[in-house]
Short mmCIF file of C-alpha atoms in Angstrom, two decimals:
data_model
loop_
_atom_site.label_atom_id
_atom_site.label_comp_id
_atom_site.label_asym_id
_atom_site.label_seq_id
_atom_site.Cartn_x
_atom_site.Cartn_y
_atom_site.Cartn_z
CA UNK A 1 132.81 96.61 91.22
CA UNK A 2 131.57 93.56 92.98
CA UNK A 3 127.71 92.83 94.07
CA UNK A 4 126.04 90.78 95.81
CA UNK A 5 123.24 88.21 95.47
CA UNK A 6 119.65 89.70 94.59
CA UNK A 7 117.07 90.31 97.30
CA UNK A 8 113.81 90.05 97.06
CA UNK A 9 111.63 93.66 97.88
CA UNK A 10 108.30 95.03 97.02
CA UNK A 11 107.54 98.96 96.02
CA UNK A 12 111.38 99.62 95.93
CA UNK A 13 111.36 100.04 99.63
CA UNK A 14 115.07 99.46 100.07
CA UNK A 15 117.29 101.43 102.48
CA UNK A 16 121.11 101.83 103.52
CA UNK A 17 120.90 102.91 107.31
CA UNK A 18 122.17 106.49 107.83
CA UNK A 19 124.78 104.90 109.68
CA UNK A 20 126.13 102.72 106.76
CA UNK A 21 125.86 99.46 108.82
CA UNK A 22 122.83 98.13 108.31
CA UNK A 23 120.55 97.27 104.81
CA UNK A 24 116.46 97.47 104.93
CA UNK A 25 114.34 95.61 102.60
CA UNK A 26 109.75 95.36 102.73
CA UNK A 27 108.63 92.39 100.97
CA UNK A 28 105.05 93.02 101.32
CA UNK A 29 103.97 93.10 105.39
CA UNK A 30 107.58 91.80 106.23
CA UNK A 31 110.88 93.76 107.01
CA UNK A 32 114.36 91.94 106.64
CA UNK A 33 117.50 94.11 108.50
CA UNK A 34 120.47 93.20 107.09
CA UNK A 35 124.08 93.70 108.26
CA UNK A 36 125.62 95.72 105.42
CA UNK A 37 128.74 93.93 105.43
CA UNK A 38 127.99 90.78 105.62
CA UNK A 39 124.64 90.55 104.09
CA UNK A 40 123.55 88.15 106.94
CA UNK A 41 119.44 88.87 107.90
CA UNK A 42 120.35 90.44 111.79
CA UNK A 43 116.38 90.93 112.12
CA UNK A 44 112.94 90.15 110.55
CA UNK A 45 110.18 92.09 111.29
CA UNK A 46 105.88 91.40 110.66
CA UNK A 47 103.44 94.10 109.89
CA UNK A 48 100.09 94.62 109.99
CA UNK A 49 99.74 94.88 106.45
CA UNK A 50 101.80 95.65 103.06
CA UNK A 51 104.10 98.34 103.71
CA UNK A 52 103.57 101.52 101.54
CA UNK A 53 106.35 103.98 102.76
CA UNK A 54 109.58 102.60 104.57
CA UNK A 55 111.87 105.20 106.57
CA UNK A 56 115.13 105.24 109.12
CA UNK A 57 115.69 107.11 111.89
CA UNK A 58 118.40 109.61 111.62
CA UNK A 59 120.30 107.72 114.56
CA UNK A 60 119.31 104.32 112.63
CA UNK A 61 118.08 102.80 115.69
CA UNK A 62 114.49 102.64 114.18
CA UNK A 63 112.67 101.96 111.35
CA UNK A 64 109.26 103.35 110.61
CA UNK A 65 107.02 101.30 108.73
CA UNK A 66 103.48 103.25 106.96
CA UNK A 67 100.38 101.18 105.70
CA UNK A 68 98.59 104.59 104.21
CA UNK A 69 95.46 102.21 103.37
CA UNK A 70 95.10 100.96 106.76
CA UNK A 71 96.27 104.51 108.54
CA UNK A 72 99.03 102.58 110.40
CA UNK A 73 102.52 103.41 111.29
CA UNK A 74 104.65 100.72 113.24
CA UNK A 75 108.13 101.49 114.53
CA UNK A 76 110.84 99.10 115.13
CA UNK A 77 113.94 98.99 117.23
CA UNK A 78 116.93 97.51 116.51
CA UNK A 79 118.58 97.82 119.61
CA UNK A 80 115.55 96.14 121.52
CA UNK A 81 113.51 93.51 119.14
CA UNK A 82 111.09 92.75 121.54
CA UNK A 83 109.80 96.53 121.24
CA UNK A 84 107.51 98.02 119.10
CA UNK A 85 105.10 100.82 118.48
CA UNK A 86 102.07 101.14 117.02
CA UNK A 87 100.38 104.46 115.59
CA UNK A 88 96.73 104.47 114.56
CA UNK A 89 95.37 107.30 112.62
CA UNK A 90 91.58 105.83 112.41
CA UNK A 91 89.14 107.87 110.68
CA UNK A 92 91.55 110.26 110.00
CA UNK A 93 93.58 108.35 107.58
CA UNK A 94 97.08 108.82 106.46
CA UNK A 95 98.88 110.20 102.92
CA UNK A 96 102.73 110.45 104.21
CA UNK A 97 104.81 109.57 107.43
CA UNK A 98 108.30 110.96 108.26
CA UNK A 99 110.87 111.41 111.29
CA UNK A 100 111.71 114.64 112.90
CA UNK A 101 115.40 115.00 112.44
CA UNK A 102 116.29 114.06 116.02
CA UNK A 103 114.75 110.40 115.24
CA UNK A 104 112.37 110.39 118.25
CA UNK A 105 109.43 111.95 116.64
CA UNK A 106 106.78 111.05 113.43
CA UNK A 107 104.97 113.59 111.54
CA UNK A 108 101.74 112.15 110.25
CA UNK A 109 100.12 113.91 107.53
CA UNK A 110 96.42 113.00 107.45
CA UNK A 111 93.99 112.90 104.35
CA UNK A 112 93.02 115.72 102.51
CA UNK A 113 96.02 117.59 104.51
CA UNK A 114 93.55 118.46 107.39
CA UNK A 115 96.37 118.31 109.84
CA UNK A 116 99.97 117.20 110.80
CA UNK A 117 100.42 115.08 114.18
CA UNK A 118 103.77 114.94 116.13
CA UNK A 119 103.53 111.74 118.01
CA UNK A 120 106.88 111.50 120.46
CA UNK A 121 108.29 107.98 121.16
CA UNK A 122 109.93 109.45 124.15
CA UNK A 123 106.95 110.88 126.17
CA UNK A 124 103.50 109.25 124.34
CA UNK A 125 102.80 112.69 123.69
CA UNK A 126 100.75 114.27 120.65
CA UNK A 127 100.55 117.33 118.95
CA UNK A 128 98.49 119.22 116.43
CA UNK A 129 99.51 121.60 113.47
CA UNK A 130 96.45 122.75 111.48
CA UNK A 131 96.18 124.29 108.08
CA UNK A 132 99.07 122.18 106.00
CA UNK A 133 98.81 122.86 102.12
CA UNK A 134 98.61 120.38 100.10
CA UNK A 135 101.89 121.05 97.39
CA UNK A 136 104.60 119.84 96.05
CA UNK A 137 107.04 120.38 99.02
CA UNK A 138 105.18 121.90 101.90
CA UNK A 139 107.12 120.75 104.95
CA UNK A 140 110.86 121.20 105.63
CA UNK A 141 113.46 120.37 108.50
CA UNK A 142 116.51 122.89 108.55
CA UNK A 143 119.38 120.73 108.00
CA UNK A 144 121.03 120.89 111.39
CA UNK A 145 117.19 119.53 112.53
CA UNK A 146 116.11 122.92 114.70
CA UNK A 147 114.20 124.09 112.81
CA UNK A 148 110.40 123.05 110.58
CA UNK A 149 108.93 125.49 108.17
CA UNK A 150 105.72 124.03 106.89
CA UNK A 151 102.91 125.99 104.30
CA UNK A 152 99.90 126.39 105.27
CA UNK A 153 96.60 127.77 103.56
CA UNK A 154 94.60 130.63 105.67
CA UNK A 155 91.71 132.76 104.59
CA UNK A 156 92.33 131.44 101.14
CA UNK A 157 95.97 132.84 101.50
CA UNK A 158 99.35 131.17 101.34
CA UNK A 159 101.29 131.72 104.84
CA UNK A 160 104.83 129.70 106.17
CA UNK A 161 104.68 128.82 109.72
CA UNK A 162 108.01 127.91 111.70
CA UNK A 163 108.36 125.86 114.46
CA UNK A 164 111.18 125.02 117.13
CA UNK A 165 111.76 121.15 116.67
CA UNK A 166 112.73 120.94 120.26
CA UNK A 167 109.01 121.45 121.94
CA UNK A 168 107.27 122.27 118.52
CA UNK A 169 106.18 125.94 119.91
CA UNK A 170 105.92 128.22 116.79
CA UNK A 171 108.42 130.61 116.33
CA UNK A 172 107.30 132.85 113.37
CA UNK A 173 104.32 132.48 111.53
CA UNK A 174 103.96 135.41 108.07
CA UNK A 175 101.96 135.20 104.66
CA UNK A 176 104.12 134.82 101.40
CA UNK A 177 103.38 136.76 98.45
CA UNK A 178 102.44 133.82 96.38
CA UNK A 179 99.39 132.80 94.15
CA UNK A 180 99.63 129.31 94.99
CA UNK A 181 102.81 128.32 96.90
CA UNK A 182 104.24 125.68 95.72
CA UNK A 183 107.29 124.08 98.20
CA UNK A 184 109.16 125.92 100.77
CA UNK A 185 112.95 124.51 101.30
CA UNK A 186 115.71 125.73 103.34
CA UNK A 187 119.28 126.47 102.69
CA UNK A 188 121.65 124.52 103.94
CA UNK A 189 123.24 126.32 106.46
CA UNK A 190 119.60 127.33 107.70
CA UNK A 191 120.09 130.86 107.36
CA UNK A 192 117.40 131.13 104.28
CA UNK A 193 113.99 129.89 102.97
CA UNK A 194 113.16 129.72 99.74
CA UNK A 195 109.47 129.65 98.75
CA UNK A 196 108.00 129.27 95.29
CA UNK A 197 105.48 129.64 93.25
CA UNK A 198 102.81 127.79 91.18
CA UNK A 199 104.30 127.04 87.80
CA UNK A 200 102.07 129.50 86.57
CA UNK A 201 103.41 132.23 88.13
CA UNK A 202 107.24 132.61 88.12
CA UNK A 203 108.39 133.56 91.59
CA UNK A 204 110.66 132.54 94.04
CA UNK A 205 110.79 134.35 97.83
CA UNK A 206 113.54 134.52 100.03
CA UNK A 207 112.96 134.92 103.59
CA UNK A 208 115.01 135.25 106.87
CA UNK A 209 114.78 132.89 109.98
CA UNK A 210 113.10 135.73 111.47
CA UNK A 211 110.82 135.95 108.01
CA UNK A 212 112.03 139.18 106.91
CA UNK A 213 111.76 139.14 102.79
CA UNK A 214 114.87 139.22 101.36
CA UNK A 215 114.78 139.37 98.20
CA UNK A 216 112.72 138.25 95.06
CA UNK A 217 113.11 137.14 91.62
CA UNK A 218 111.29 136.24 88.65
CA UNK A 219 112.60 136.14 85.12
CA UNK A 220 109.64 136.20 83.00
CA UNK A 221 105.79 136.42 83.01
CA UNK A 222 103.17 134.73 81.25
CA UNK A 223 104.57 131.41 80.49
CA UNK A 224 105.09 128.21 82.51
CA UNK A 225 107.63 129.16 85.19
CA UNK A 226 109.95 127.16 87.81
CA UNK A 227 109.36 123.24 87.98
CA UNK A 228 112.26 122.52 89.89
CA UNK A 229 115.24 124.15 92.72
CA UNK A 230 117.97 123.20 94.44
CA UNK A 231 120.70 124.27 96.83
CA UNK A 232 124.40 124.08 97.03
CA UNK A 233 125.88 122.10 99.55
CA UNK A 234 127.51 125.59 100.55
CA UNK A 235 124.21 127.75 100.33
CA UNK A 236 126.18 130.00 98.02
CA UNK A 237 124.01 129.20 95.19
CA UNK A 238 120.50 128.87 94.34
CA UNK A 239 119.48 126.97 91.17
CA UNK A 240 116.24 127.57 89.77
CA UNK A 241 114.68 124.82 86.69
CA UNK A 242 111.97 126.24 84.56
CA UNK A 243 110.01 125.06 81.77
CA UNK A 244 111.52 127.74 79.24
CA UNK A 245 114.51 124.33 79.66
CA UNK A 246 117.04 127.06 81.29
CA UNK A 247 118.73 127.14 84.84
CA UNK A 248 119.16 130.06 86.27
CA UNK A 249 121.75 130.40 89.27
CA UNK A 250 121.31 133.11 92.06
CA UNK A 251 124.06 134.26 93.85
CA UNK A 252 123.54 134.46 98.11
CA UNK A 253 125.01 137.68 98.29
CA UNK A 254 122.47 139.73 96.29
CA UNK A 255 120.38 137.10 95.38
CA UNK A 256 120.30 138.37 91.24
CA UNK A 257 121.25 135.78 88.61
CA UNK A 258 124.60 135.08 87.95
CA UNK A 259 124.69 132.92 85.12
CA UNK A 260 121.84 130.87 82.52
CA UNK A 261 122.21 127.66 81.47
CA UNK A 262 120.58 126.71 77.95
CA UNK A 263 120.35 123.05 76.73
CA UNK A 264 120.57 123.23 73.16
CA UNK A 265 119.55 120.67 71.03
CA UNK A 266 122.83 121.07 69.00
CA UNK A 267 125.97 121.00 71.37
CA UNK A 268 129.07 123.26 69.68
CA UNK A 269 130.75 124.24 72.65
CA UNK A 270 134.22 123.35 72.27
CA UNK A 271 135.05 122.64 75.96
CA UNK A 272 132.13 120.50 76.88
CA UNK A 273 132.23 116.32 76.14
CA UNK A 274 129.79 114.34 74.85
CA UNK A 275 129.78 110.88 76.18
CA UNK A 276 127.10 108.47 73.62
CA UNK A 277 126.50 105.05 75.12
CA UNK A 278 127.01 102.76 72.61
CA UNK A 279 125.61 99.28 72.92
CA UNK A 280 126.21 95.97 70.44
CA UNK A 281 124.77 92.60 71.16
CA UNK A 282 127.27 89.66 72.25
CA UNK A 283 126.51 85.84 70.59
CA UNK A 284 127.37 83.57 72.73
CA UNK A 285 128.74 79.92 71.47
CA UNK A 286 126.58 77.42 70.00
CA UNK A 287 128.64 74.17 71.36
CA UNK A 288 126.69 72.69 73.98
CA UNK A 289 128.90 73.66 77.22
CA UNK A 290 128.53 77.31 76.63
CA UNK A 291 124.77 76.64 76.13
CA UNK A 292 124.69 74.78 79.42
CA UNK A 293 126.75 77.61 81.22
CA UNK A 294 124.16 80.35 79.87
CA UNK A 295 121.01 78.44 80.85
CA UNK A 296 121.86 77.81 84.51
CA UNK A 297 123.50 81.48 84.75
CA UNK A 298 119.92 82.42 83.65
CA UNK A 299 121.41 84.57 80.72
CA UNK A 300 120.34 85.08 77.25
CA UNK A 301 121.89 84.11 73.93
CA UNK A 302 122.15 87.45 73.19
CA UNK A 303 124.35 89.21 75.79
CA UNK A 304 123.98 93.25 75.61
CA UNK A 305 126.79 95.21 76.37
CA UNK A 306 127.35 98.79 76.44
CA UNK A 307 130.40 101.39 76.94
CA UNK A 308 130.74 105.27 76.47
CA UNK A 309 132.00 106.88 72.97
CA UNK A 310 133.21 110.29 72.80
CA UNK A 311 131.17 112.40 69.71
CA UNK A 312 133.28 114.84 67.95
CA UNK A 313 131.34 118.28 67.46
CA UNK A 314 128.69 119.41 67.23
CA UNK A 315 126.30 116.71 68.29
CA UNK A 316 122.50 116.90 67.95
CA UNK A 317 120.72 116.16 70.90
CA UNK A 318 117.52 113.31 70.25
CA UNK A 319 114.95 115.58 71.09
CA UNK A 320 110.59 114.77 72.32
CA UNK A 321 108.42 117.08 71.03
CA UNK A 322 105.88 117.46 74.37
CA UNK A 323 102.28 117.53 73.86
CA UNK A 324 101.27 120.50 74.42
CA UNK A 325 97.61 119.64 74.51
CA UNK A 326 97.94 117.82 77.79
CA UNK A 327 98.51 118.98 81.15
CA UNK A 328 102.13 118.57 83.01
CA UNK A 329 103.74 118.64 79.76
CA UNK A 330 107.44 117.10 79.25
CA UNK A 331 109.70 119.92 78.60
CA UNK A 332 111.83 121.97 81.33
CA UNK A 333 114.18 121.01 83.87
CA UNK A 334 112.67 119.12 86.63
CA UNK A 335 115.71 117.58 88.06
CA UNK A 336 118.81 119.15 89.54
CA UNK A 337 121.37 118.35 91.89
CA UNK A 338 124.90 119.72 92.97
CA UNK A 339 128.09 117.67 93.88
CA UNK A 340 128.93 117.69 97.55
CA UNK A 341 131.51 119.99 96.77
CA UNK A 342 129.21 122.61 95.03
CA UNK A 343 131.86 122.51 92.03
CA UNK A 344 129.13 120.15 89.66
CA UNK A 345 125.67 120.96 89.02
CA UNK A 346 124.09 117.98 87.30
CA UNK A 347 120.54 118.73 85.39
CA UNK A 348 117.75 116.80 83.31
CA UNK A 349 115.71 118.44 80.57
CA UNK A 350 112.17 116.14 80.57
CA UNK A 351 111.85 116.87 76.56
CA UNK A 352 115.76 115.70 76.30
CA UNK A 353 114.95 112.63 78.78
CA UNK A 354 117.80 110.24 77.81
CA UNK A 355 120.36 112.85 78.49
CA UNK A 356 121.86 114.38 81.98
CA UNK A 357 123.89 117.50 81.84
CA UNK A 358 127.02 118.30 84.22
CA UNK A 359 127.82 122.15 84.47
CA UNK A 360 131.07 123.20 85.70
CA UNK A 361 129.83 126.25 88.20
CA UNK A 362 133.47 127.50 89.20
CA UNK A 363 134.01 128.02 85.55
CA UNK A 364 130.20 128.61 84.58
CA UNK A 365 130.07 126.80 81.53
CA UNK A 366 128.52 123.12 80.11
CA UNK A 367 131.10 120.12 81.40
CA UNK A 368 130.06 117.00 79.47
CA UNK A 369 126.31 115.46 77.98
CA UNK A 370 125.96 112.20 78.99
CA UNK A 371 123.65 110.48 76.02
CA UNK A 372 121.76 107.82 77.06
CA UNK A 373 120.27 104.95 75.03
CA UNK A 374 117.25 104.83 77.37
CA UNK A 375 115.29 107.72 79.01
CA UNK A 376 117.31 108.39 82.35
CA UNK A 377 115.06 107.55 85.42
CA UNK A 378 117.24 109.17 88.01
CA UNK A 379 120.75 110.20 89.12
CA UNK A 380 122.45 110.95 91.91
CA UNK A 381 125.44 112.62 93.60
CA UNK A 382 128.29 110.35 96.06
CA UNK A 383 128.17 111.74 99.19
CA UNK A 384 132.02 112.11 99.53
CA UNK A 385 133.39 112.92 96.66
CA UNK A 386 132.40 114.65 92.61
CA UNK A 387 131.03 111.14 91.39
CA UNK A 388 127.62 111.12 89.72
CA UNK A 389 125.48 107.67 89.11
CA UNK A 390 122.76 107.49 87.27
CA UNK A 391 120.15 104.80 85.69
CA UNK A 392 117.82 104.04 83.15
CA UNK A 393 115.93 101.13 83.94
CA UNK A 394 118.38 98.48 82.21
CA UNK A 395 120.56 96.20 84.05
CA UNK A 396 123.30 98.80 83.71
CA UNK A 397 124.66 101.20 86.21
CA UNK A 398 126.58 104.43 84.94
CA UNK A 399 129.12 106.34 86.69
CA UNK A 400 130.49 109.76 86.02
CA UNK A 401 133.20 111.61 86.93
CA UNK A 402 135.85 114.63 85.73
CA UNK A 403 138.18 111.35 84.81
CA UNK A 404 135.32 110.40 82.39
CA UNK A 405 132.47 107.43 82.15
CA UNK A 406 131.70 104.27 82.46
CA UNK A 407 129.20 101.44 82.21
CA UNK A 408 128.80 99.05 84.44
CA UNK A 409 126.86 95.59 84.16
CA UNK A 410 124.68 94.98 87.09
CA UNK A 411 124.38 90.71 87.59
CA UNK A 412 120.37 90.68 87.72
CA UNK A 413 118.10 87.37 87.57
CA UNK A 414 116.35 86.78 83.71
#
C-alpha cells in the first residue's frame, strides 16, 4: 500500500470527488482541489470565513462550502474558476447544507428547523418547505435522486411529506404512527420508507411510495428500543440495532424477522474467527546513524507495530459497563453497515467499543470479531468489492476481508 505526503486540513473536511478524479481539502477559509492522481493543487479557492461543512456535487463539478456561524454557503466550479455563488441566509441562520441529488440544487436547513430552502443554481429560484423536525435523520433523497421524503411536525403530530425532486411539488403528504419520529430512510431501490421511532418507543413503519402502511414491527416494549438501521444494497433486508445489543433482520417479502444477532461477551461459536491485534514496541539502534535517520524521519525510539493473531475458543470479549445514570448511555448497536454485495453485515456494540462484528447473512451466522486494541472510531465498506476498513484513531489502518486481516502502518508526521 503506498501513500502519499500529508496535507494539511482543518475539521476533517476532506473529500474524494464522486467522480474519483479529483481530492478536496478546507484549511480554515481556504479550499485546495487536488488532482487525485497526481496530487498536484489544480485549484485554490477563498472563503468568507472558516468552513464548517464541505460537500461535492454528485456530478463533481461543484463544491459547496457552509460557514453555519456566518449563515453562508459559497459554491465553486471547477469547470469555470472565475464563477462563484454566494447564498446568504441572514437572520435566519443556518444548522446544515446539502445538494439535491441532481447537483444543481442546495437544501438549507435554517435554525431551530423553522424551514428548508431549495435555492436552484440553474434558474436563481427559491423555494420553501415548512414544518421540518428536528431528528436524527429527517430528510432523505431516494437513491436514484426522484424522490425527497422529509419529517415534519404538525399539530404536535409526526407526518412524512414527499416531494418530486424535479420541480419540488409534493407528491404525498400522511401522518406516521409514531411518538416522536425519529429518521425516515429509503430503500434502495426506492420502493420503501422506513420510519422509526424515538428510542423510547420500539417501532419501525414501513410505507409505500404512495404511503400506504405496509407493515410494522416492534420486538419489545418498555425498554430502550432501536438506535440504529440500515439497508442492503439489494433492499432485501432490513437491519434494525437496538440497545437490548441485538440485530434484528427483516425480510422484504413479509417484512417479519428472519434472524437475531446476539453479541456475547464470550464467543464459542465454532465457525466464527477471532482476529486480536497484537501490538509490541520496536527499539531502534543506539549507534548514531540510526539515531540520525529516526530524528529527521520524525519517528520515535520506540517504533509500535501491530499485526492480527487468531484466538483459539472461546474468547471473552473486554466489555464497558455503561452508566446507566446518564443519559445516551453506551450499550447497543449504533453502527451497521452491509457489503456492497449484501453477503456481509458489519456491526458495532458501543459497550464492546474496540470490537466490530462481520455476520455472514447468506449463512446467518457470526463470521469473525475483529478485537481492537483501541476503541474503533469508524468503519467502512469498499465500494466494489467485500473489503471492510476500519480505524481507531492510531496511525494504523485495518483491512478486512473473507481472506483474513491485516494492519497497515499509515506514514504520519510526529
Amino acid at each position: 500500500m503506498n501513500f502519499s505526503e500529508v496535507f494539511k486540513h482543518t475539521n476533517q473536511l476532506c473529500r474524494v470527488s464522486p467522480d474519483g478524479k479529483y481530492l478536496a481539502t478546507c484549511v480554515q477559509y481556504r479550499l485546495v482541489v487536488r488532482d487525485v492522481s497526481s496530487l498536484q493543487i489544480l485549484h485554490l479557492y477563498t472563503c468568507l470565513d472558516q468552513v464548517t461543512c464541505m460537500e461535492w456535487s454528485s456530478d463533481s463539478q461543484f463544491i459547496l462550502c457552509a460557514m453555519y456561524k456566518r449563515a453562508l454557503v459559497q459554491v465553486w466550479s471547477l469547470e469555470q474558476p472565475d464563477w462563484h455563488c454566494k447564498i446568504d441566509e441572514g437572520s435566519a441562520g443556518l444548522v446544515s447544507s446539502r445538494w439535491s441529488p441532481d447537483g444543481r440544487h442546495i437544501l438549507n436547513t435554517t435554525e431551530f428547523h423553522l424551514r428548508v430552502t431549495v435555492w436552484s443554481l440553474c434558474s436563481k429560484s427559491v423555494s420553501y418547505i415548512k414544518y421540518p423536525k428536528a431528528c436524527q435523520k429527517g430528510l432523505d433523497f431516494s437513491r436514484d435522486g426522484r424522490y425527497v421524503a422529509l419529517a415534519e411536525r404538525r399539530d404536535c403530530k409526526d407526518h412524512v411529506s414527499v416531494f418530486v425532486c424535479d420541480d419540488w411539488q409534493l407528491l404525498r403528504h400522511f401522518e406516521t404512527d409514531t411518538q416522536d419520529l425519529a429518521g425516515v430512510e429509503w430503500s434502495p431501490n426506492g420502493c420503501v420508507l422506513a420510519v422509526w421511532d424515538t428510542c423510547l418507543e420500539y417501532r419501525v413503519l414501513l410505507y409505500s411510495l404512495d404511503g400506504r402502511l405496509l407493515s410494522t414491527y416492534s420486538a419489545y416494549e418498555w425498554c430502550l428500543g432501536i438506535k440504529s438501521i440500515a439497508w442492503s444494497a439489494s433492499s432485501q433486508f432490513l437491519a434494525i440495532g437496538s440497545y437490548d445489543e441485538k440485530v434484528r433482520i427483516l425480510n422484504h417479502i413479509t417484512w417479519k424477522k428472519l434472524i437475531e444477532f446476539e453479541h456475547p461477551a464470550t464467543v464459542s461459536n465454532s465457525k466464527a474467527v477471532v482476529y486480536k491485534e497484537m501490538e509490541r514496541r520496536h527499539v531502534g539502534g543506539c549507534d548514531d546513524l540510526t539515531l540520525h535517520h529516526q530524528i529527521t524521519l520524525g519517528g520515535s525510539l520506540f517504533n509500535t507495530q501491530s499485526k492480527y493473531e487468531i484466538c483459539p475458543l472461546p474468547v471473552q470479549i473486554p466489555v464497558v459497563k455503561p452508566d446507566s445514570d446518564r443519559a445516551n448511555p453506551k450499550v447497543g448497536i449504533s453502527s451497521m453497515a452491509f457489503s456492497v454485495d449484501s453477503r456481509y453485515l458489519a456491526t458495532k456494540n458501543d459497550n464492546m467499543p474496540s470490537c466490530v462484528w462481520v455476520w455472514d447473512i447468506q449463512r446467518l451466522r457470526l463470521l469473525a470479531v475483529l478485537e481492537q486494541t483501541a476503541p474503533v472510531r469508524c468503519f467502512q465498506w469498499d465500494p466494489r468489492r467485500p473489503r471492510l476498513a476500519l480505524c481507531t484513531g492510531s496511525s494504523k489502518l485495518y483491512i478486512w476481508s473473507p481472506a483474513g486481516c491485516i494492519s497497515v502502518p499509515v506514514p504520519v508526521e510526529e
